[in-house]
mmCIF file of C-alpha atoms in Angstrom:
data_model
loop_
_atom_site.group_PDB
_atom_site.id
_atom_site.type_symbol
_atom_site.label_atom_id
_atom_site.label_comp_id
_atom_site.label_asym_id
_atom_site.label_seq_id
_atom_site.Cartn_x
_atom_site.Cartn_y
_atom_site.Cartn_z
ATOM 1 C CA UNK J 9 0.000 0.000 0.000
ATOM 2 C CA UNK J 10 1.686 3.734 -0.903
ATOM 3 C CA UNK J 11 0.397 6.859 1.412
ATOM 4 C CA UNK J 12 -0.711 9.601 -0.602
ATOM 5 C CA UNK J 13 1.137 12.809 -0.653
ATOM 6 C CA UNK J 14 -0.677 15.958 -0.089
ATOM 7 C CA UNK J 15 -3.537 17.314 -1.557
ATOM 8 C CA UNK J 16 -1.699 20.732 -2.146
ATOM 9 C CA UNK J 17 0.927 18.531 -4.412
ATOM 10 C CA UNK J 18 -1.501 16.858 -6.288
ATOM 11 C CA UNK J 19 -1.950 17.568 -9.796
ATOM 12 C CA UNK J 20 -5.314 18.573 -11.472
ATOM 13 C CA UNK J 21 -7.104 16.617 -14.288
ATOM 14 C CA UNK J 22 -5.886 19.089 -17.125
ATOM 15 C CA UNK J 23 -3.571 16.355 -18.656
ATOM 16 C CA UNK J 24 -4.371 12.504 -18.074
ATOM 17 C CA UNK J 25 -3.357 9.353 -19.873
ATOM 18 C CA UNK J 26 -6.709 6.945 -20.223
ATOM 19 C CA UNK J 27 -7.011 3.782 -18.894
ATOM 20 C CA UNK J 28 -5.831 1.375 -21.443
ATOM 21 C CA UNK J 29 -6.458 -3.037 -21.317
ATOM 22 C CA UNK J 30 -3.184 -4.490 -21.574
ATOM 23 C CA UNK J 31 -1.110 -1.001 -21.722
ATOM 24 C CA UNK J 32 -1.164 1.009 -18.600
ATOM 25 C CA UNK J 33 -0.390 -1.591 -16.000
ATOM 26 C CA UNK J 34 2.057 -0.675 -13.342
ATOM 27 C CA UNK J 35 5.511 -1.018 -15.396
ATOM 28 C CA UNK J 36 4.023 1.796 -18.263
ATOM 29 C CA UNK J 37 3.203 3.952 -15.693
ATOM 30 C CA UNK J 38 6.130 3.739 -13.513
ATOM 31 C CA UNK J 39 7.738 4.993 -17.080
ATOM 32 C CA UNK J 40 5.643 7.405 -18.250
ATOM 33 C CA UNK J 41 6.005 9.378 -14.293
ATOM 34 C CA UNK J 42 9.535 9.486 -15.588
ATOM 35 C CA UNK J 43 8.179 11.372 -18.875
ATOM 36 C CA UNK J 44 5.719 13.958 -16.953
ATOM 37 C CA UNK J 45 5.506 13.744 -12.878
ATOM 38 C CA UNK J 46 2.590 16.078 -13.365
ATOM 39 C CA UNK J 47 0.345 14.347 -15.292
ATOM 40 C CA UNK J 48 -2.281 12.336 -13.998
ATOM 41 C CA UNK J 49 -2.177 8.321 -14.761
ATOM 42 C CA UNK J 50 -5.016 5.560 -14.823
ATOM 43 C CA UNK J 51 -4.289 2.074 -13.785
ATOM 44 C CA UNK J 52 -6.102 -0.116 -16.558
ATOM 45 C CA UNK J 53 -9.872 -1.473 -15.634
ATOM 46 C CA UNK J 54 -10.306 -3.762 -12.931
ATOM 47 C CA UNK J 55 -13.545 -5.608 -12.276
ATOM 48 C CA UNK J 56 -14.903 -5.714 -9.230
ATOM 49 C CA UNK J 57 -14.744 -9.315 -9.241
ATOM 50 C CA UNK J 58 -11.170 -9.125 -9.452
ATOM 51 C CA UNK J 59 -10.433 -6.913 -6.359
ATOM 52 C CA UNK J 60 -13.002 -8.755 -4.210
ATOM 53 C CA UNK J 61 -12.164 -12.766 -5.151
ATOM 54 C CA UNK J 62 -8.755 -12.308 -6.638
ATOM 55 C CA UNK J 63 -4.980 -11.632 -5.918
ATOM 56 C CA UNK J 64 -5.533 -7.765 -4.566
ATOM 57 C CA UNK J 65 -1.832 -7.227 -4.447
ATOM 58 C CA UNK J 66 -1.510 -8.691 -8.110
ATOM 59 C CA UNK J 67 -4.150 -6.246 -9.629
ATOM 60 C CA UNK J 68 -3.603 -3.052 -7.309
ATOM 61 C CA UNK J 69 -0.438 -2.626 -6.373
ATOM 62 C CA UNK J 70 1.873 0.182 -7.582
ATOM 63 C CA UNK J 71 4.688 1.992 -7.263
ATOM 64 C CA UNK J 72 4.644 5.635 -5.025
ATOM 65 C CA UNK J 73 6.610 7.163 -7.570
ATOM 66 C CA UNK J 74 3.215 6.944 -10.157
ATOM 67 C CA UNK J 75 1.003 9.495 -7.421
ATOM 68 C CA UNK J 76 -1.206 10.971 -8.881
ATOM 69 C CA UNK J 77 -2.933 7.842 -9.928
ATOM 70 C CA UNK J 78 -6.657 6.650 -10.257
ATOM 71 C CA UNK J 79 -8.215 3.297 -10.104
ATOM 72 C CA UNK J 80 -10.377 2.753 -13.004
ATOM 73 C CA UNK J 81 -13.292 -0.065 -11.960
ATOM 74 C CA UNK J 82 -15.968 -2.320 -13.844
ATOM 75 C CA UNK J 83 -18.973 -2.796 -12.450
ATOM 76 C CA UNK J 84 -22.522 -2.078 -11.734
ATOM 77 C CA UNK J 85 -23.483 -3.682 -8.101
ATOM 78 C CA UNK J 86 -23.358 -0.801 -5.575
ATOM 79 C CA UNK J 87 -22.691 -2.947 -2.884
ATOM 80 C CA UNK J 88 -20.058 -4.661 -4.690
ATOM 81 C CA UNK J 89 -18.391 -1.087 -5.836
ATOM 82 C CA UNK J 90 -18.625 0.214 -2.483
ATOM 83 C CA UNK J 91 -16.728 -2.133 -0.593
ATOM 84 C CA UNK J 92 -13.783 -1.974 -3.727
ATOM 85 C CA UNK J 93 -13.494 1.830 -3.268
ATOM 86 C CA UNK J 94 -12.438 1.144 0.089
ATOM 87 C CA UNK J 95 -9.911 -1.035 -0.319
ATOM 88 C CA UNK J 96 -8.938 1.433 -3.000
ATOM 89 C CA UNK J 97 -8.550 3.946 -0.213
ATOM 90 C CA UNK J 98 -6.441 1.699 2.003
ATOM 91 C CA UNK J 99 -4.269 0.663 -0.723
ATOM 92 C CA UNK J 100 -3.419 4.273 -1.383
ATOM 93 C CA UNK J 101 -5.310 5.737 -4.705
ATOM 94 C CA UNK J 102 -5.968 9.241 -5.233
ATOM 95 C CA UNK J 103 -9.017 8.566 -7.034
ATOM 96 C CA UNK J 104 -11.497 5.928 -8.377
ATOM 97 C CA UNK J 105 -13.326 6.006 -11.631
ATOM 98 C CA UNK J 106 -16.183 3.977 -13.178
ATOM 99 C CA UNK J 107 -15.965 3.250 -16.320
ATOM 100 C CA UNK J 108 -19.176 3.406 -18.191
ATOM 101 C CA UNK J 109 -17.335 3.140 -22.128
ATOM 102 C CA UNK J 110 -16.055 0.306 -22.570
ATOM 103 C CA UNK J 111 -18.095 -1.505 -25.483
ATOM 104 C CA UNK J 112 -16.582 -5.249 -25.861
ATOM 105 C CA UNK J 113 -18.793 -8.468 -25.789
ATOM 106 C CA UNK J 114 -17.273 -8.960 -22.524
ATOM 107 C CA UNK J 115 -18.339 -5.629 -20.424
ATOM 108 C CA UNK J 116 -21.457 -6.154 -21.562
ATOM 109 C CA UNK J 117 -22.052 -9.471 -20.510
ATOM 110 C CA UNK J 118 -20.535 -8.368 -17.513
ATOM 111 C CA UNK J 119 -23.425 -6.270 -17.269
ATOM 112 C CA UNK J 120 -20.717 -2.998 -17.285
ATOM 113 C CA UNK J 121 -19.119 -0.619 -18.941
ATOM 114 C CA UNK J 122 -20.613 1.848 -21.794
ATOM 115 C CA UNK J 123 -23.726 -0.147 -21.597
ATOM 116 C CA UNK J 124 -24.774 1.714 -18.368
ATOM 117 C CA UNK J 125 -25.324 4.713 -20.627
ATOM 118 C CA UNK J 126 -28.629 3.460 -20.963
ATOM 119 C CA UNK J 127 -29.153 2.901 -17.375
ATOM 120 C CA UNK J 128 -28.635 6.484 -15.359
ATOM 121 C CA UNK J 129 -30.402 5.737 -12.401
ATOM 122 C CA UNK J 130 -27.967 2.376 -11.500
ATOM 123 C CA UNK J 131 -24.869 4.691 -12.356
ATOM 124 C CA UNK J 132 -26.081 7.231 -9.808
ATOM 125 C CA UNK J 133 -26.953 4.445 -7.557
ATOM 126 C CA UNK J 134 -23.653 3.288 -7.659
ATOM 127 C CA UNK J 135 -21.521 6.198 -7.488
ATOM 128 C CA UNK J 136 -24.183 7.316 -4.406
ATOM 129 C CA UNK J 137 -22.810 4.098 -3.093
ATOM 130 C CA UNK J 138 -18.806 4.217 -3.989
ATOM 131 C CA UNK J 139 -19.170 8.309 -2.601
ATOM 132 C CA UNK J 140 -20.509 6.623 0.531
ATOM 133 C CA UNK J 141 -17.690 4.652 0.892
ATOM 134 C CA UNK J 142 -14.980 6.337 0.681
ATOM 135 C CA UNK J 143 -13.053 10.514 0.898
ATOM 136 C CA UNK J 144 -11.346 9.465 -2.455
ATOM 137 C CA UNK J 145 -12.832 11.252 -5.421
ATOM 138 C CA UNK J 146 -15.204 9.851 -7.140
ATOM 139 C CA UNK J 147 -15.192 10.417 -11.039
ATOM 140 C CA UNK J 148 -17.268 8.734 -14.307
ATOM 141 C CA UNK J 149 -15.879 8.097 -17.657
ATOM 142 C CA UNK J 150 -18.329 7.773 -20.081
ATOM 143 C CA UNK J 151 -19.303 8.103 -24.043
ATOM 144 C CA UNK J 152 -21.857 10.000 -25.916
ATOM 145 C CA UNK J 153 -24.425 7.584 -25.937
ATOM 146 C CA UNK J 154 -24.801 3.866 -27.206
ATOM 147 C CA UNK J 155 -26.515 2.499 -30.312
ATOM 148 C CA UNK J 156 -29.619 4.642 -31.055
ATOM 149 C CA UNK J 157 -29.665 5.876 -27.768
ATOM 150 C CA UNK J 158 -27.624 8.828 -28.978
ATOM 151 C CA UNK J 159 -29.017 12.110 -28.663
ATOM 152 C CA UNK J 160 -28.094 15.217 -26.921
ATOM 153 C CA UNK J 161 -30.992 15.371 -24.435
ATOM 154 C CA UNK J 162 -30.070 11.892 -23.613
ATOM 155 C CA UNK J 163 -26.655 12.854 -22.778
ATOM 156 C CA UNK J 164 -27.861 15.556 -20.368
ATOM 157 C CA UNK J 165 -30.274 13.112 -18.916
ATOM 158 C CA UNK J 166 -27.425 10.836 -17.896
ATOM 159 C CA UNK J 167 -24.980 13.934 -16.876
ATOM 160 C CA UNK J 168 -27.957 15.501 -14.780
ATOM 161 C CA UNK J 169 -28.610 12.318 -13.353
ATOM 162 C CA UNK J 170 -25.274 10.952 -12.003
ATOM 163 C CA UNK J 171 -23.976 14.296 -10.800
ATOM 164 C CA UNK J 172 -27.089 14.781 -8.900
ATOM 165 C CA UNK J 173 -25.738 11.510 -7.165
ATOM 166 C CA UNK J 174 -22.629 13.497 -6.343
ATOM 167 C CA UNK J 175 -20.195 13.000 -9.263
ATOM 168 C CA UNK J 176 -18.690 16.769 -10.172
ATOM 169 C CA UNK J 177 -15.907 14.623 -12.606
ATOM 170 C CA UNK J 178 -16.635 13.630 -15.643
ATOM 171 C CA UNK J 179 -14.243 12.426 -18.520
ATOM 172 C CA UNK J 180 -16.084 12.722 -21.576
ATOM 173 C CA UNK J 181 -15.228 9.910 -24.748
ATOM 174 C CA UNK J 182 -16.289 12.282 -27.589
ATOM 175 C CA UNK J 183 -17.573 9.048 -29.752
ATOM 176 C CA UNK J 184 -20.885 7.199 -29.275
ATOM 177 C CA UNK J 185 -20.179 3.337 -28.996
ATOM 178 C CA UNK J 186 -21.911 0.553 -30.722
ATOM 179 C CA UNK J 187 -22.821 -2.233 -28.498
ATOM 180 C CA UNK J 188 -23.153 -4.605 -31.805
ATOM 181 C CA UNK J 189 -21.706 -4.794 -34.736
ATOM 182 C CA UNK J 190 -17.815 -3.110 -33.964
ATOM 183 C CA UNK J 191 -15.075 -4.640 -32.051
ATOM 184 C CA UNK J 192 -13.787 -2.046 -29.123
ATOM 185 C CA UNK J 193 -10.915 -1.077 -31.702
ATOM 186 C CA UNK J 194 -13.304 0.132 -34.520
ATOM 187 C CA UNK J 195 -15.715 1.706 -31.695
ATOM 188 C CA UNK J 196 -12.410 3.955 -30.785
ATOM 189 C CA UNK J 197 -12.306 5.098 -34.676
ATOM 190 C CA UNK J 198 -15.581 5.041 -36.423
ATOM 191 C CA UNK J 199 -17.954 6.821 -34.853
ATOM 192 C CA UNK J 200 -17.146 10.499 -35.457
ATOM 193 C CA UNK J 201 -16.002 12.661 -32.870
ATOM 194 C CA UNK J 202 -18.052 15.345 -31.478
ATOM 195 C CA UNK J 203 -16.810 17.801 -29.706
ATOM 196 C CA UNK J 204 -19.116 20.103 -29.934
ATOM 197 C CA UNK J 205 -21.262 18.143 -28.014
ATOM 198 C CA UNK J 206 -18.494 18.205 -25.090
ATOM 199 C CA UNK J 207 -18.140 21.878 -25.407
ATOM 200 C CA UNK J 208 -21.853 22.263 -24.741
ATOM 201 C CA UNK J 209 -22.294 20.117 -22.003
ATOM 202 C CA UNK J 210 -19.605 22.191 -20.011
ATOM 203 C CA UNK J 211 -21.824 25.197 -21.219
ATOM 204 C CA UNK J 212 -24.672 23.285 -19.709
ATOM 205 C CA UNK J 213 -22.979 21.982 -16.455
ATOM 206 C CA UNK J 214 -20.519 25.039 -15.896
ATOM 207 C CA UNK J 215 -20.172 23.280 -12.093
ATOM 208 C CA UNK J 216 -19.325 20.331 -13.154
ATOM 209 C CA UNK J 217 -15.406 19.151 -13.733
ATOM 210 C CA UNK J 218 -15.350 17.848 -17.673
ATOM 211 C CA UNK J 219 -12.409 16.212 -19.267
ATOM 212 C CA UNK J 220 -12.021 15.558 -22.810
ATOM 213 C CA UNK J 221 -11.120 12.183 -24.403
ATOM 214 C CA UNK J 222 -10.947 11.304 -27.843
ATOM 215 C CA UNK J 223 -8.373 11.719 -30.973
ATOM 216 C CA UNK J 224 -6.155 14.104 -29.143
ATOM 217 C CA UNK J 225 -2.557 13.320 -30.612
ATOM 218 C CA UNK J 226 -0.498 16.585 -29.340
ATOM 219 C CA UNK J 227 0.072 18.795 -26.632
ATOM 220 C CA UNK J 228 -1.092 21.594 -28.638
ATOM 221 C CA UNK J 229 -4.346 19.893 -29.560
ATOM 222 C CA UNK J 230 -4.814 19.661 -25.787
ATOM 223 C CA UNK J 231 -3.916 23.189 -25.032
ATOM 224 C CA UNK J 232 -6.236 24.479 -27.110
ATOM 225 C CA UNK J 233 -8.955 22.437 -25.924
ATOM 226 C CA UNK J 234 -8.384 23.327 -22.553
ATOM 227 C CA UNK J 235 -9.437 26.776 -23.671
ATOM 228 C CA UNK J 236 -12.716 25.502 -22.443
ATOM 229 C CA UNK J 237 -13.064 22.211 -21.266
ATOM 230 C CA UNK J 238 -11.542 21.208 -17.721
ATOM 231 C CA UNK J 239 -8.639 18.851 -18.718
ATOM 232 C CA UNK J 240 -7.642 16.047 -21.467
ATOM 233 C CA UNK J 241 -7.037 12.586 -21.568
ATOM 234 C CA UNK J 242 -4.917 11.729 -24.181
ATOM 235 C CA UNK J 243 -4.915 7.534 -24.457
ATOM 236 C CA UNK J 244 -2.814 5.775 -27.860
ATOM 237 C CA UNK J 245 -0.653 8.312 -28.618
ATOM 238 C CA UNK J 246 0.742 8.595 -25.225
ATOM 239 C CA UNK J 247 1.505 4.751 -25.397
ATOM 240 C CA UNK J 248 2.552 4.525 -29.226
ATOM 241 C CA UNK J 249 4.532 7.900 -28.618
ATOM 242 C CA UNK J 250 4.998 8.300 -25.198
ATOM 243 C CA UNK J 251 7.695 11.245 -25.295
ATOM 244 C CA UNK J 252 5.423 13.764 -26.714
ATOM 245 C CA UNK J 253 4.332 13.859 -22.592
ATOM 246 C CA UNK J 254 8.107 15.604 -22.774
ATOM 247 C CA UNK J 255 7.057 19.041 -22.326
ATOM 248 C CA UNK J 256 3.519 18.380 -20.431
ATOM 249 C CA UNK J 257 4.684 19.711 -16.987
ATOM 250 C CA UNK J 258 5.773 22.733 -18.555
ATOM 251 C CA UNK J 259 3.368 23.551 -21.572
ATOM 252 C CA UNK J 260 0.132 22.477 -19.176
ATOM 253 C CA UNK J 261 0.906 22.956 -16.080
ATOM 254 C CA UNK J 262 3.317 25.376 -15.867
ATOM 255 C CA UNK J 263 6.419 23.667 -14.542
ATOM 256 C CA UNK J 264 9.990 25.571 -15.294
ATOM 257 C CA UNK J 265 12.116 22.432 -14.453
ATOM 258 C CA UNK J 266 13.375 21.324 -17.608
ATOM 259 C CA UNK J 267 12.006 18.166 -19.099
ATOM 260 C CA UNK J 268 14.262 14.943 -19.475
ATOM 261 C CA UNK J 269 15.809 13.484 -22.260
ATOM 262 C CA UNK J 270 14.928 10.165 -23.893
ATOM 263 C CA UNK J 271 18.773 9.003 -22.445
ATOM 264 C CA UNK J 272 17.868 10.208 -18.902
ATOM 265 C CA UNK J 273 14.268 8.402 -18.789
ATOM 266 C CA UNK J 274 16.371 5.265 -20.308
ATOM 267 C CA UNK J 275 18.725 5.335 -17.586
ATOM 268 C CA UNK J 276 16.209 6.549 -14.244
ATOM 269 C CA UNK J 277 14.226 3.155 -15.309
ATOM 270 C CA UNK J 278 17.198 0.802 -15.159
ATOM 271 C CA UNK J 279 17.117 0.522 -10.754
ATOM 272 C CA UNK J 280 13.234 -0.037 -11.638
ATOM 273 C CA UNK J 281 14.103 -2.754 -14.192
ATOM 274 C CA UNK J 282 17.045 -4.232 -11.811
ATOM 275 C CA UNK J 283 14.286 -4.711 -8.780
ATOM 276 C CA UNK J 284 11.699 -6.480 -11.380
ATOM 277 C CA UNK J 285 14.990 -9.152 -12.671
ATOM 278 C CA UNK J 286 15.496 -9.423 -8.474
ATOM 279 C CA UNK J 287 12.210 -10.566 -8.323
ATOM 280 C CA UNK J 288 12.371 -12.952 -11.362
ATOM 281 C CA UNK J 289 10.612 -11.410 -13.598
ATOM 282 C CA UNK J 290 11.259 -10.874 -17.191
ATOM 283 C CA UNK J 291 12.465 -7.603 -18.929
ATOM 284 C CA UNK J 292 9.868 -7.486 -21.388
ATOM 285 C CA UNK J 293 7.501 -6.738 -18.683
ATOM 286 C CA UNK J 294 8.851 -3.008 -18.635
ATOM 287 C CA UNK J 295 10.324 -3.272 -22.203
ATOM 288 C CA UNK J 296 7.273 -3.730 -24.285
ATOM 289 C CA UNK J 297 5.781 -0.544 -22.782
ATOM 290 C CA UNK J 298 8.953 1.671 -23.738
ATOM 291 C CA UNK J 299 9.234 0.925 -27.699
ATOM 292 C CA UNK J 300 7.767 3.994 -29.022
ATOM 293 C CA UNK J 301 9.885 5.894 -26.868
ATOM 294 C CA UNK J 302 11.884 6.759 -30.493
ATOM 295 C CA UNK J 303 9.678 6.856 -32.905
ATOM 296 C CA UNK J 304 10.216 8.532 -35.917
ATOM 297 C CA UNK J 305 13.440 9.428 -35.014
ATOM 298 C CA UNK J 306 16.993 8.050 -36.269
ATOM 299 C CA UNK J 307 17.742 4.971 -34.421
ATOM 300 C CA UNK J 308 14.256 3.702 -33.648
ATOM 301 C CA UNK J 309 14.286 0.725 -35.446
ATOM 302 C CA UNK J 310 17.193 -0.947 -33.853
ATOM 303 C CA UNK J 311 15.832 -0.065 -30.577
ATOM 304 C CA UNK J 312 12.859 -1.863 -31.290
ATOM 305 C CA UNK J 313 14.675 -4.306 -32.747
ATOM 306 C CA UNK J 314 16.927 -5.109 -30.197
ATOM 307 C CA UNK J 315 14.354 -4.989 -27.483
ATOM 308 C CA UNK J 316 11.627 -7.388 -29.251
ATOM 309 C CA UNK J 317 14.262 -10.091 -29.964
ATOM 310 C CA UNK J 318 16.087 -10.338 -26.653
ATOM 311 C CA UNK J 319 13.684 -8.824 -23.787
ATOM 312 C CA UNK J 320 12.032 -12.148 -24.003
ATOM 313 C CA UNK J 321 14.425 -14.152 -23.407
ATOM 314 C CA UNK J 322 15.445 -15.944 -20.242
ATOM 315 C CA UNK J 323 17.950 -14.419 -18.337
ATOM 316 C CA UNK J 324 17.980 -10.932 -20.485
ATOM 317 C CA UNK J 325 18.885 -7.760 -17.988
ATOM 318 C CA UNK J 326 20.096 -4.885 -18.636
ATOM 319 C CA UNK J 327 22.400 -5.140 -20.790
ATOM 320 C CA UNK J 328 19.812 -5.745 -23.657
ATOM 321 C CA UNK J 329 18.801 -2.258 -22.372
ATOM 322 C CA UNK J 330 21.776 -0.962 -23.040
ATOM 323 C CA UNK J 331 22.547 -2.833 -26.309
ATOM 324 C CA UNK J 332 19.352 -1.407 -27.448
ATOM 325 C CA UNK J 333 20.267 2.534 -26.404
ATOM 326 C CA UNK J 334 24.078 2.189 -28.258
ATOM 327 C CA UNK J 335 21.404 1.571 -31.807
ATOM 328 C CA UNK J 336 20.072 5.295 -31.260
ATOM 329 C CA UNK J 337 22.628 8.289 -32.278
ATOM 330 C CA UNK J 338 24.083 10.221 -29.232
ATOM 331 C CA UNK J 339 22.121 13.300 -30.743
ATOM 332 C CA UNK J 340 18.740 11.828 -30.554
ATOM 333 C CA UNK J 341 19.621 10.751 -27.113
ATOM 334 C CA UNK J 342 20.418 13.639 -25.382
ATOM 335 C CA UNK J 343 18.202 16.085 -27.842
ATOM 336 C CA UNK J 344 16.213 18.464 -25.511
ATOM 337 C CA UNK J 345 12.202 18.430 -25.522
ATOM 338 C CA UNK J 346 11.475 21.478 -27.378
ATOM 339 C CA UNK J 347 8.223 22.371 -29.074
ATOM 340 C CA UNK J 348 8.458 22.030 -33.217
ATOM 341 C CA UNK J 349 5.907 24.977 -35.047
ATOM 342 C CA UNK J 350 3.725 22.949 -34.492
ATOM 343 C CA UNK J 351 3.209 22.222 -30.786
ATOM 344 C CA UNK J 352 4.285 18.810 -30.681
ATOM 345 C CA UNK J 353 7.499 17.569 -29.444
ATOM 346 C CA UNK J 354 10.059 16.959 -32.577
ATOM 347 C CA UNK J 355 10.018 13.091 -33.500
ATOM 348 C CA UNK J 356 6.669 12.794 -32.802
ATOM 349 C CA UNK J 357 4.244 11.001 -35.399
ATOM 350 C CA UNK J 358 0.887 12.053 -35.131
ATOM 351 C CA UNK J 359 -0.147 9.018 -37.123
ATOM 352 C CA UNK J 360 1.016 6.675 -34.116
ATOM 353 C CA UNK J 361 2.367 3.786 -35.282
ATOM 354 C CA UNK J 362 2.699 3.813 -38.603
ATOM 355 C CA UNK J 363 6.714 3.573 -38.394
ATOM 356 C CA UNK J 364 6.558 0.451 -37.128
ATOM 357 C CA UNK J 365 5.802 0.824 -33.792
ATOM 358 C CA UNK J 366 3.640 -2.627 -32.966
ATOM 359 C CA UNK J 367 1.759 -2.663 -29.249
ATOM 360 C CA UNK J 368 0.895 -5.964 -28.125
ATOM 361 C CA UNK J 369 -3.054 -6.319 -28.836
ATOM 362 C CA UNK J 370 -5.156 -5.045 -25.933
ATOM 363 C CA UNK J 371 -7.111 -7.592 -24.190
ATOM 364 C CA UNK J 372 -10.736 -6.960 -24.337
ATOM 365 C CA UNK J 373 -11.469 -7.003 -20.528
ATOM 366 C CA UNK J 374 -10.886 -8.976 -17.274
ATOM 367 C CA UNK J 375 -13.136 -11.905 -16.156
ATOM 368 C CA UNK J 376 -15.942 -10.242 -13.974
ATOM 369 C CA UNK J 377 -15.489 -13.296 -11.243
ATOM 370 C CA UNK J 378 -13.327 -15.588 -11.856
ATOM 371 C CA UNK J 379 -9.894 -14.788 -10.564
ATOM 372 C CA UNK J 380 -8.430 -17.680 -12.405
ATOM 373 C CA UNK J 381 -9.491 -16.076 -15.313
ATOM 374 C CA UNK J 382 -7.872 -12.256 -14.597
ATOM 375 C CA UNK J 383 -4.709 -12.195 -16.747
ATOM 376 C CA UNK J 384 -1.587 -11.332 -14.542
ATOM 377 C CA UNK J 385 -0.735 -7.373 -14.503
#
């Protein structure tokens, strides 16, 4: 369990990376706090289930260095949600959000996820409960609306309804999701965005805390929607690219300490790495998270390359690490974060991946009740 630290420390929602299946466990966040320490991070969803019949210190623990950091859940049982918030509490989060957007086959049948859009009243009833429970905050991520239950009025409805359970957060997917018919991947990139509609609803519910989430790629896309909305989560491109979260302390919130360099976050995550190989574990654990940490730039390739063929292997430490840093130029390396014309950090590809940057596929969702079934994080 990790104490807190202060309130008065504690970052604001203005920049946050999303809760991603399969990406955002504990190692990527540990190395993205080396990126930004003032953006906020999300652990990836855990099911009630999970927290209440499983291995607790297997799917919650984490690292103090990753403060500020929120707990996303899955569920839809009050009771059930309740009694997971506090254990959150004990175990040291600074938040605890319900997700209510997640649109696989397995959510649903979970009876969780972005189908509660259509269901208000149990989403207030729960977060009446989880607020009940616990002094964390309590915050909702949610989409536009599901299948033809899509309408602004609707949206409202659900808004009104929730925060008049108590919720003043709300992170805002700026896509409706289909519940049949896409897979969670195509329900991130066909329906259009609407922003608009988030713009409106903080027009609506000035009050109310509203983050954006959805197709942000860049600092300065974030900036400038932070004109008006309340924060930004920015989800794949802070995994495919990480570094572009370079220059967040400074261009978001403020900071004047200058940002590291891709060598320096390389070489503060090699005590984390040598305390994961103590433990038995294998590299590609952390490594797999830390691929795109080049991309686009001179170099990246045989750091990836390097990295996907050895990581894997039995009794690989650090000096596959360090094999893999000697394939990137000294000038890339040690290159200062400094903002191109365009806003973004220089090397960064707003079209993700398409270098040849390859994530592992995210899994779908954890096993509502089974803890046999939760894969290990």
């Amino acid at each position: 369990m990790n104490a807190r630290p202060p309130a008065s420390t504690m970052p604001s929602h203005r920049l946050s990376v999303a809760p991603m299946m399969d990406w955002t466990d504990r190692h990527d966040r540990y190395f993205l706090r080396l990126i930004s320490k003032r953006t906020r991070l999300y652990t990836e969803m855990v099911t009630t289930g999970a927290i209440l019949y499983g291995d607790k210190p297997r799917h919650l623990d984490f690292s103090k260095e990753e403060h500020p950091l929120a707990l996303q859940l899955g569920g839809s049982d009050p009771a059930q949600l309740a009694e997971c918030v506090r254990i959150a509490e004990q175990w040291g989060y600074d938040e605890v959000n319900l997700n209510v957007g997640c649109p696989s086959d397995r959510v649903q049948n979970g009876m969780f996820g972005a189908c509660l859009m259509a269901k208000p009243d149990l989403v207030a009833r729960c977060v009446e409960a989880m607020r009940g429970a616990t002094r964390l905050p309590v915050t909702v991520k949610h989409r536009l609306g599901i299948d033809d239950l899509d309408s602004y009025d609707l949206l409202t409805r659900f808004v009104r309804t929730v925060s008049g359970a108590g919720c003043d957060t709300f992170i805002v997917h700026a896509r409706k999701a289909f519940l049949q018919g896409l897979s969670p991947k195509e329900n991130r990139e066909i329906p259009p965005l609407r922003y608009e509609w988030v713009r409106q609803l903080k027009a609506d519910f000035p009050h109310l805390t509203l983050s954006l989430n959805g197709g942000v790629k860049s600092l300065e896309e974030a900036r400038a929607h932070l004109e008006w909305a309340d924060g930004v989560m920015i989800g794949r491109e802070a995994y495919q690219n990480p570094y572009m979260l370079a220059l967040a302390d400074s261009v978001i919130f403020g900071e004047t300490a200058p940002a590291p360099t891709r060598r320096q976050v390389v070489e503060s995550l090699q005590p984390y790495v040598e305390e994961l190989l103590a433990r038995g574990e294998y590299l590609s654990r952390v490594t797999r998270h830390i691929l795109g940490l080049f991309a686009g730039l001179p170099g990246a390739r045989g750091w990836r390359r390097v990295l996907s063929e050895r990581a894997n292997k039995p009794g690989a430490g650090l000096e596959v690490l360090r094999d893999a840093l000697a394939q990137v130029p000294a000038h890339v390396l040690d290159a200062p974060a400094t903002p191109s014309p365009s806003g973004a950090v220089p090397g960064s590809r707003s079209e993700g991946v398409s270098d040849g940057v390859q994530a592992q596929p995210a899994a779908l969702a954890q096993e509502a009740l089974e803890p046999s079934a939760q894969r290990r994080v």
